[in-house]
């Protein structure tokens, strides 16, 4: 990839649009350039997304002199919330390509700079030394929904606290031992804004989940049509995305995002099918490594995906049931009138 000119300083969404046009080497679509809300246009425009993801997937991307990575870095650090959403939209491709190439130990200073900036933002947002936890009810306590036959003796037991994500320690460099934790924290940040992400971003993530798992789904068998690869992947050349290590600190946010794509408020059958495929591939990967937490989570997700594919039928009543209900209502009315 040729060296890109350094982008101009970014202080607003309009500055980001101008800088991105220079990096991509051409004018942005008219609907984006003339948009009243440039950040929303960057987030949702499919042509801009295709151009950016195509560059991120291209050969040689992610190097230290990659102007697009510099743009992502500066745009996120501009501290414009709407612009930060536009940068998070490309996290699936950024993290996906980076993890697949990091296995081969290629120099990816551009990708790492962006990921470290996102990680630092996630750490600052959570607070120093603060873990992400959830409180679970303790079965030793009486149910709040029922009257206890015997009054409880002593103080109630404390709630059980489960740690979803351990504290985020400050990291200024990317090392192999930290890679999964840093990328996992970035995916947690992406998950927190997932409701604002466009469909194509979620499709990209599910695609890379299949590549990371390195296993085959039953949806890829000959008796079912395989989902076609995205246009960005076809345009990026013949690079094959690699299977990557998936420790729990990376596996957990991946499963949470896939679960949202599968069970969240989406009307896209294509996204649900891609998410179901990703869930099954992750399940077989967990079965290979005999990872009990991952196996339990993905098995539940696969079963839920099967329930989504087979919705509960609408209840049907026989024709005489409605007439019987009318007779019962009439009898009830007669009884009430007799009492009065």
Coordinates of C-alpha atoms in Angstrom, one line a residue:
X1 CA 0.0 0.0 0.0
X2 CA 1.5 3.4 -0.9
X3 CA 2.1 5.8 1.9
X4 CA -1.0 8.0 2.4
X5 CA -0.7 11.7 3.1
X6 CA -1.1 12.6 6.8
X7 CA -4.7 13.6 7.4
X8 CA -5.6 17.1 8.6
X9 CA -6.3 17.6 12.3
X10 CA -9.9 16.4 13.2
X11 CA -11.9 18.6 15.5
X12 CA -15.4 18.0 14.1
X13 CA -17.4 15.6 11.9
X14 CA -16.9 17.9 8.9
X15 CA -13.2 17.8 9.4
X16 CA -13.4 14.0 9.5
X17 CA -15.3 14.0 6.2
X18 CA -12.7 16.2 4.4
X19 CA -9.8 14.1 5.8
X20 CA -11.5 10.8 4.7
X21 CA -12.1 12.1 1.2
X22 CA -8.3 12.9 0.9
X23 CA -7.3 9.4 2.2
X24 CA -9.7 7.6 -0.1
X25 CA -8.4 9.6 -3.1
X26 CA -11.7 10.9 -4.3
X27 CA -14.8 12.9 -3.4
X28 CA -17.3 11.2 -1.1
X29 CA -20.8 10.5 -2.4
X30 CA -22.9 13.7 -2.7
X31 CA -25.4 12.5 -0.1
X32 CA -22.6 12.3 2.4
X33 CA -20.7 15.4 1.5
X34 CA -23.8 17.6 1.7
X35 CA -25.4 15.8 4.7
X36 CA -26.6 18.0 7.5
X37 CA -25.3 15.5 10.0
X38 CA -21.9 14.3 8.7
X39 CA -21.3 11.9 11.6
X40 CA -24.6 10.1 10.9
X41 CA -23.8 9.9 7.2
X42 CA -20.4 8.4 8.0
X43 CA -22.1 5.8 10.2
X44 CA -24.9 4.7 7.9
X45 CA -23.8 5.4 4.3
X46 CA -23.1 2.0 2.6
X47 CA -20.8 3.4 -0.1
X48 CA -18.4 5.0 2.5
X49 CA -18.6 1.8 4.6
X50 CA -17.7 -0.4 1.7
X51 CA -14.7 1.9 0.7
X52 CA -13.3 1.9 4.3
X53 CA -13.8 -1.8 5.0
X54 CA -12.3 -2.6 1.6
X55 CA -9.2 -0.6 2.5
X56 CA -8.9 -2.2 5.9
X57 CA -9.1 -5.7 4.4
X58 CA -6.6 -4.8 1.6
X59 CA -3.1 -6.2 1.4
X60 CA -0.7 -4.1 3.4
X61 CA -3.3 -2.4 5.5
X62 CA -2.6 -1.8 9.2
X63 CA 1.0 -0.7 8.8
X64 CA 2.4 2.1 10.8
X65 CA 2.1 4.5 7.8
X66 CA -1.5 3.6 7.0
X67 CA -3.3 6.9 6.7
X68 CA -6.7 5.3 7.2
X69 CA -5.7 3.9 10.6
X70 CA -4.4 7.4 11.4
X71 CA -7.8 8.8 10.4
X72 CA -9.6 6.3 12.7
X73 CA -7.3 7.2 15.5
X74 CA -7.7 10.9 15.2
X75 CA -11.4 10.7 14.5
X76 CA -12.0 8.8 17.7
X77 CA -9.8 11.0 19.8
X78 CA -11.6 14.1 18.7
X79 CA -14.1 13.3 21.5
X80 CA -17.2 13.8 19.4
X81 CA -19.6 11.1 20.5
X82 CA -21.4 10.9 17.1
X83 CA -18.0 10.6 15.4
X84 CA -16.9 7.9 17.9
X85 CA -19.9 5.9 16.9
X86 CA -18.8 6.1 13.2
X87 CA -15.4 4.8 14.2
X88 CA -16.8 1.9 16.3
X89 CA -18.8 0.9 13.2
X90 CA -15.5 -0.4 11.7
X91 CA -14.4 -2.4 14.8
X92 CA -15.5 -5.8 13.4
X93 CA -13.3 -5.4 10.4
X94 CA -10.5 -3.8 12.3
X95 CA -10.4 -6.4 15.0
X96 CA -11.1 -9.2 12.6
X97 CA -8.3 -8.5 10.2
X98 CA -5.9 -7.7 13.0
X99 CA -6.4 -10.9 14.9
X100 CA -6.1 -13.0 11.7
X101 CA -2.9 -11.3 10.7
X102 CA -1.4 -11.1 14.2
X103 CA -1.1 -14.9 14.2
X104 CA 1.6 -14.6 11.5
X105 CA 3.4 -11.9 13.5
X106 CA 3.1 -9.2 10.8
X107 CA 3.9 -5.6 11.8
X108 CA 0.5 -4.0 12.3
X109 CA 1.4 -0.8 14.2
X110 CA -1.5 1.1 12.6
X111 CA -4.2 -1.4 13.7
X112 CA -2.6 -1.6 17.2
X113 CA -2.6 2.2 17.6
X114 CA -6.4 2.3 16.9
X115 CA -7.1 -0.6 19.2
X116 CA -5.1 0.8 22.0
X117 CA -6.9 4.1 21.7
X118 CA -10.2 2.4 21.9
X119 CA -9.0 0.3 24.9
X120 CA -7.8 3.4 26.7
X121 CA -11.2 5.0 26.2
X122 CA -13.0 1.9 27.6
X123 CA -10.7 1.8 30.6
X124 CA -11.3 5.5 31.3
X125 CA -15.0 5.1 30.9
X126 CA -15.2 2.2 33.4
X127 CA -12.8 3.7 36.0
X128 CA -9.5 2.6 37.4
X129 CA -9.7 -0.8 39.0
X130 CA -13.4 -1.2 38.4
X131 CA -14.7 -4.6 37.2
X132 CA -17.9 -5.1 35.3
X133 CA -20.1 -7.2 37.6
X134 CA -23.7 -8.5 37.9
X135 CA -25.5 -9.4 41.1
X136 CA -27.1 -12.9 41.2
X137 CA -29.9 -13.9 43.7
X138 CA -28.8 -16.1 46.6
X139 CA -31.1 -19.2 46.9
X140 CA -30.5 -19.2 50.6
X141 CA -32.7 -16.2 50.9
X142 CA -36.5 -16.5 51.0
X143 CA -38.3 -15.6 47.8
X144 CA -39.6 -12.0 47.7
X145 CA -42.7 -13.2 45.8
X146 CA -44.0 -15.6 48.4
X147 CA -44.9 -15.5 52.1
X148 CA -42.5 -17.6 54.1
X149 CA -44.2 -20.2 56.3
X150 CA -41.3 -19.9 58.8
X151 CA -39.8 -16.5 59.5
X152 CA -36.1 -16.4 58.4
X153 CA -33.5 -16.6 61.2
X154 CA -30.6 -14.3 61.2
X155 CA -29.5 -11.9 58.5
X156 CA -30.2 -12.6 54.8
X157 CA -27.3 -14.0 52.8
X158 CA -25.3 -11.7 50.6
X159 CA -26.0 -11.6 46.9
X160 CA -23.6 -13.5 44.7
X161 CA -21.5 -11.2 42.5
X162 CA -20.4 -12.5 39.1
X163 CA -17.6 -10.8 37.3
X164 CA -18.4 -10.2 33.6
X165 CA -15.2 -8.4 32.8
X166 CA -12.2 -7.9 35.1
X167 CA -10.7 -4.5 35.7
X168 CA -8.9 -2.9 32.7
X169 CA -5.3 -2.2 33.5
X170 CA -3.6 0.6 31.5
X171 CA -1.6 -0.7 28.5
X172 CA 0.4 1.5 26.2
X173 CA 1.8 -1.3 24.0
X174 CA 0.3 -4.4 22.4
X175 CA 1.9 -7.7 23.3
X176 CA 0.9 -11.3 22.5
X177 CA 0.0 -11.9 26.1
X178 CA -2.3 -8.9 26.2
X179 CA -3.8 -9.1 22.8
X180 CA -6.9 -11.1 23.6
X181 CA -7.7 -8.9 26.7
X182 CA -7.3 -5.6 24.7
X183 CA -9.3 -6.8 21.7
X184 CA -11.9 -8.3 24.1
X185 CA -12.3 -4.9 25.9
X186 CA -12.7 -3.2 22.5
X187 CA -15.5 -5.6 21.6
X188 CA -17.2 -4.9 24.9
X189 CA -17.1 -1.2 24.0
X190 CA -18.6 -2.1 20.6
X191 CA -21.3 -4.3 22.3
X192 CA -22.3 -1.3 24.4
X193 CA -23.2 0.7 21.2
X194 CA -24.5 -2.3 19.2
X195 CA -28.0 -0.9 19.0
X196 CA -26.7 2.1 17.0
X197 CA -24.6 0.0 14.6
X198 CA -25.8 -0.6 11.0
X199 CA -26.7 -4.0 9.7
X200 CA -23.5 -4.4 7.5
X201 CA -21.3 -3.9 10.6
X202 CA -23.0 -6.8 12.4
X203 CA -22.7 -8.9 9.3
X204 CA -19.0 -8.2 9.1
X205 CA -18.6 -9.3 12.7
X206 CA -20.4 -12.6 12.3
X207 CA -18.3 -13.3 9.2
X208 CA -15.1 -12.9 11.2
X209 CA -16.4 -15.0 14.0
X210 CA -16.7 -17.9 11.6
X211 CA -13.1 -17.3 10.5
X212 CA -11.8 -17.0 14.0
X213 CA -13.5 -20.3 15.1
X214 CA -11.9 -22.2 12.2
X215 CA -14.7 -24.8 12.2
X216 CA -17.5 -25.7 9.8
X217 CA -21.2 -25.2 10.4
X218 CA -23.9 -27.5 9.2
X219 CA -25.2 -24.5 7.4
X220 CA -22.2 -24.9 5.1
X221 CA -23.2 -28.4 4.0
X222 CA -24.3 -29.2 0.5
X223 CA -28.0 -29.6 1.3
X224 CA -28.3 -25.9 2.4
X225 CA -27.2 -22.9 0.3
X226 CA -24.1 -21.3 1.8
X227 CA -24.4 -17.6 2.6
X228 CA -22.4 -15.6 0.0
X229 CA -19.4 -13.7 1.2
X230 CA -19.7 -10.0 1.5
X231 CA -18.8 -7.7 -1.4
X232 CA -16.0 -6.2 0.7
X233 CA -14.4 -9.6 1.2
X234 CA -14.6 -10.4 -2.5
X235 CA -13.0 -7.1 -3.5
X236 CA -10.2 -7.5 -1.0
X237 CA -8.5 -10.4 -2.9
X238 CA -7.8 -14.0 -2.0
X239 CA -6.5 -13.5 1.5
X240 CA -7.8 -16.2 3.7
X241 CA -8.7 -15.3 7.3
X242 CA -7.1 -17.5 9.9
X243 CA -8.2 -19.4 12.9
X244 CA -7.1 -17.5 16.0
X245 CA -6.8 -18.3 19.7
X246 CA -10.0 -17.6 21.6
X247 CA -9.4 -17.4 25.4
X248 CA -12.4 -16.7 27.6
X249 CA -11.6 -13.0 27.8
X250 CA -12.1 -12.7 24.1
X251 CA -14.6 -15.5 23.7
X252 CA -17.2 -14.0 26.1
X253 CA -17.7 -10.6 24.3
X254 CA -17.8 -12.4 21.0
X255 CA -20.7 -14.6 22.2
X256 CA -22.5 -11.6 23.6
X257 CA -22.4 -9.8 20.3
X258 CA -23.5 -12.9 18.3
X259 CA -26.4 -13.4 20.8
X260 CA -27.5 -9.8 20.2
X261 CA -27.3 -10.3 16.4
X262 CA -29.3 -13.5 16.7
X263 CA -31.9 -12.5 19.3
X264 CA -31.9 -8.8 19.2
X265 CA -34.6 -6.5 17.7
X266 CA -33.7 -7.0 14.1
X267 CA -35.9 -7.9 11.1
X268 CA -33.1 -9.1 8.9
X269 CA -33.3 -12.8 8.2
X270 CA -29.9 -12.6 6.6
X271 CA -28.3 -11.4 9.8
X272 CA -30.1 -14.0 11.9
X273 CA -28.8 -16.8 9.5
X274 CA -25.3 -15.4 9.7
X275 CA -25.4 -15.2 13.5
X276 CA -26.8 -18.7 13.7
X277 CA -23.9 -19.9 11.6
X278 CA -21.4 -18.1 13.8
X279 CA -22.9 -19.5 17.0
X280 CA -22.6 -23.0 15.7
X281 CA -19.0 -22.6 14.6
X282 CA -18.1 -21.2 18.0
X283 CA -19.9 -24.1 19.6
X284 CA -17.8 -26.7 17.7
X285 CA -14.7 -24.7 18.5
X286 CA -15.5 -24.8 22.2
X287 CA -16.2 -28.5 21.9
X288 CA -12.7 -29.0 20.4
X289 CA -11.0 -27.2 23.2
X290 CA -13.3 -28.6 25.9
X291 CA -13.8 -25.2 27.4
X292 CA -16.7 -25.6 29.8
X293 CA -17.9 -22.0 30.1
X294 CA -17.6 -21.4 26.4
X295 CA -19.3 -24.8 25.6
X296 CA -22.2 -24.0 27.9
X297 CA -22.7 -20.5 26.5
X298 CA -22.6 -21.5 22.9
X299 CA -24.7 -24.6 23.4
X300 CA -27.4 -22.4 24.9
X301 CA -27.1 -20.0 22.0
X302 CA -27.4 -22.7 19.4
X303 CA -30.5 -24.0 21.0
X304 CA -32.0 -20.5 21.1
X305 CA -31.2 -20.1 17.4
X306 CA -33.1 -23.3 16.7
X307 CA -36.1 -21.9 18.6
X308 CA -35.8 -18.7 16.5
X309 CA -35.9 -20.8 13.3
X310 CA -39.0 -22.7 14.5
X311 CA -41.4 -20.1 16.0
X312 CA -44.2 -21.1 18.2
X313 CA -47.4 -21.4 16.1
X314 CA -50.4 -19.2 16.8
X315 CA -53.0 -20.9 19.0
X316 CA -56.1 -21.9 17.0
X317 CA -59.5 -22.4 18.5
X318 CA -62.3 -24.7 17.1
X319 CA -65.3 -22.9 15.6
X320 CA -67.6 -24.0 18.5
X321 CA -65.3 -22.5 21.2
X322 CA -66.3 -18.9 20.4
X323 CA -70.0 -19.9 20.7
X324 CA -69.4 -21.7 24.0
X325 CA -67.6 -18.6 25.3
X326 CA -70.7 -16.5 24.4
X327 CA -73.0 -18.9 26.3
X328 CA -70.7 -18.8 29.4
X329 CA -70.8 -15.0 29.3
X330 CA -74.6 -15.0 29.1
X331 CA -74.9 -17.5 32.0
X332 CA -72.6 -15.3 34.1
X333 CA -74.7 -12.2 33.3
X334 CA -77.9 -14.1 34.4
X335 CA -76.3 -15.2 37.7
X336 CA -75.2 -11.7 38.5
X337 CA -78.6 -10.3 37.7
X338 CA -80.4 -12.9 39.9
X339 CA -78.1 -12.0 42.9
X340 CA -79.0 -8.3 42.5

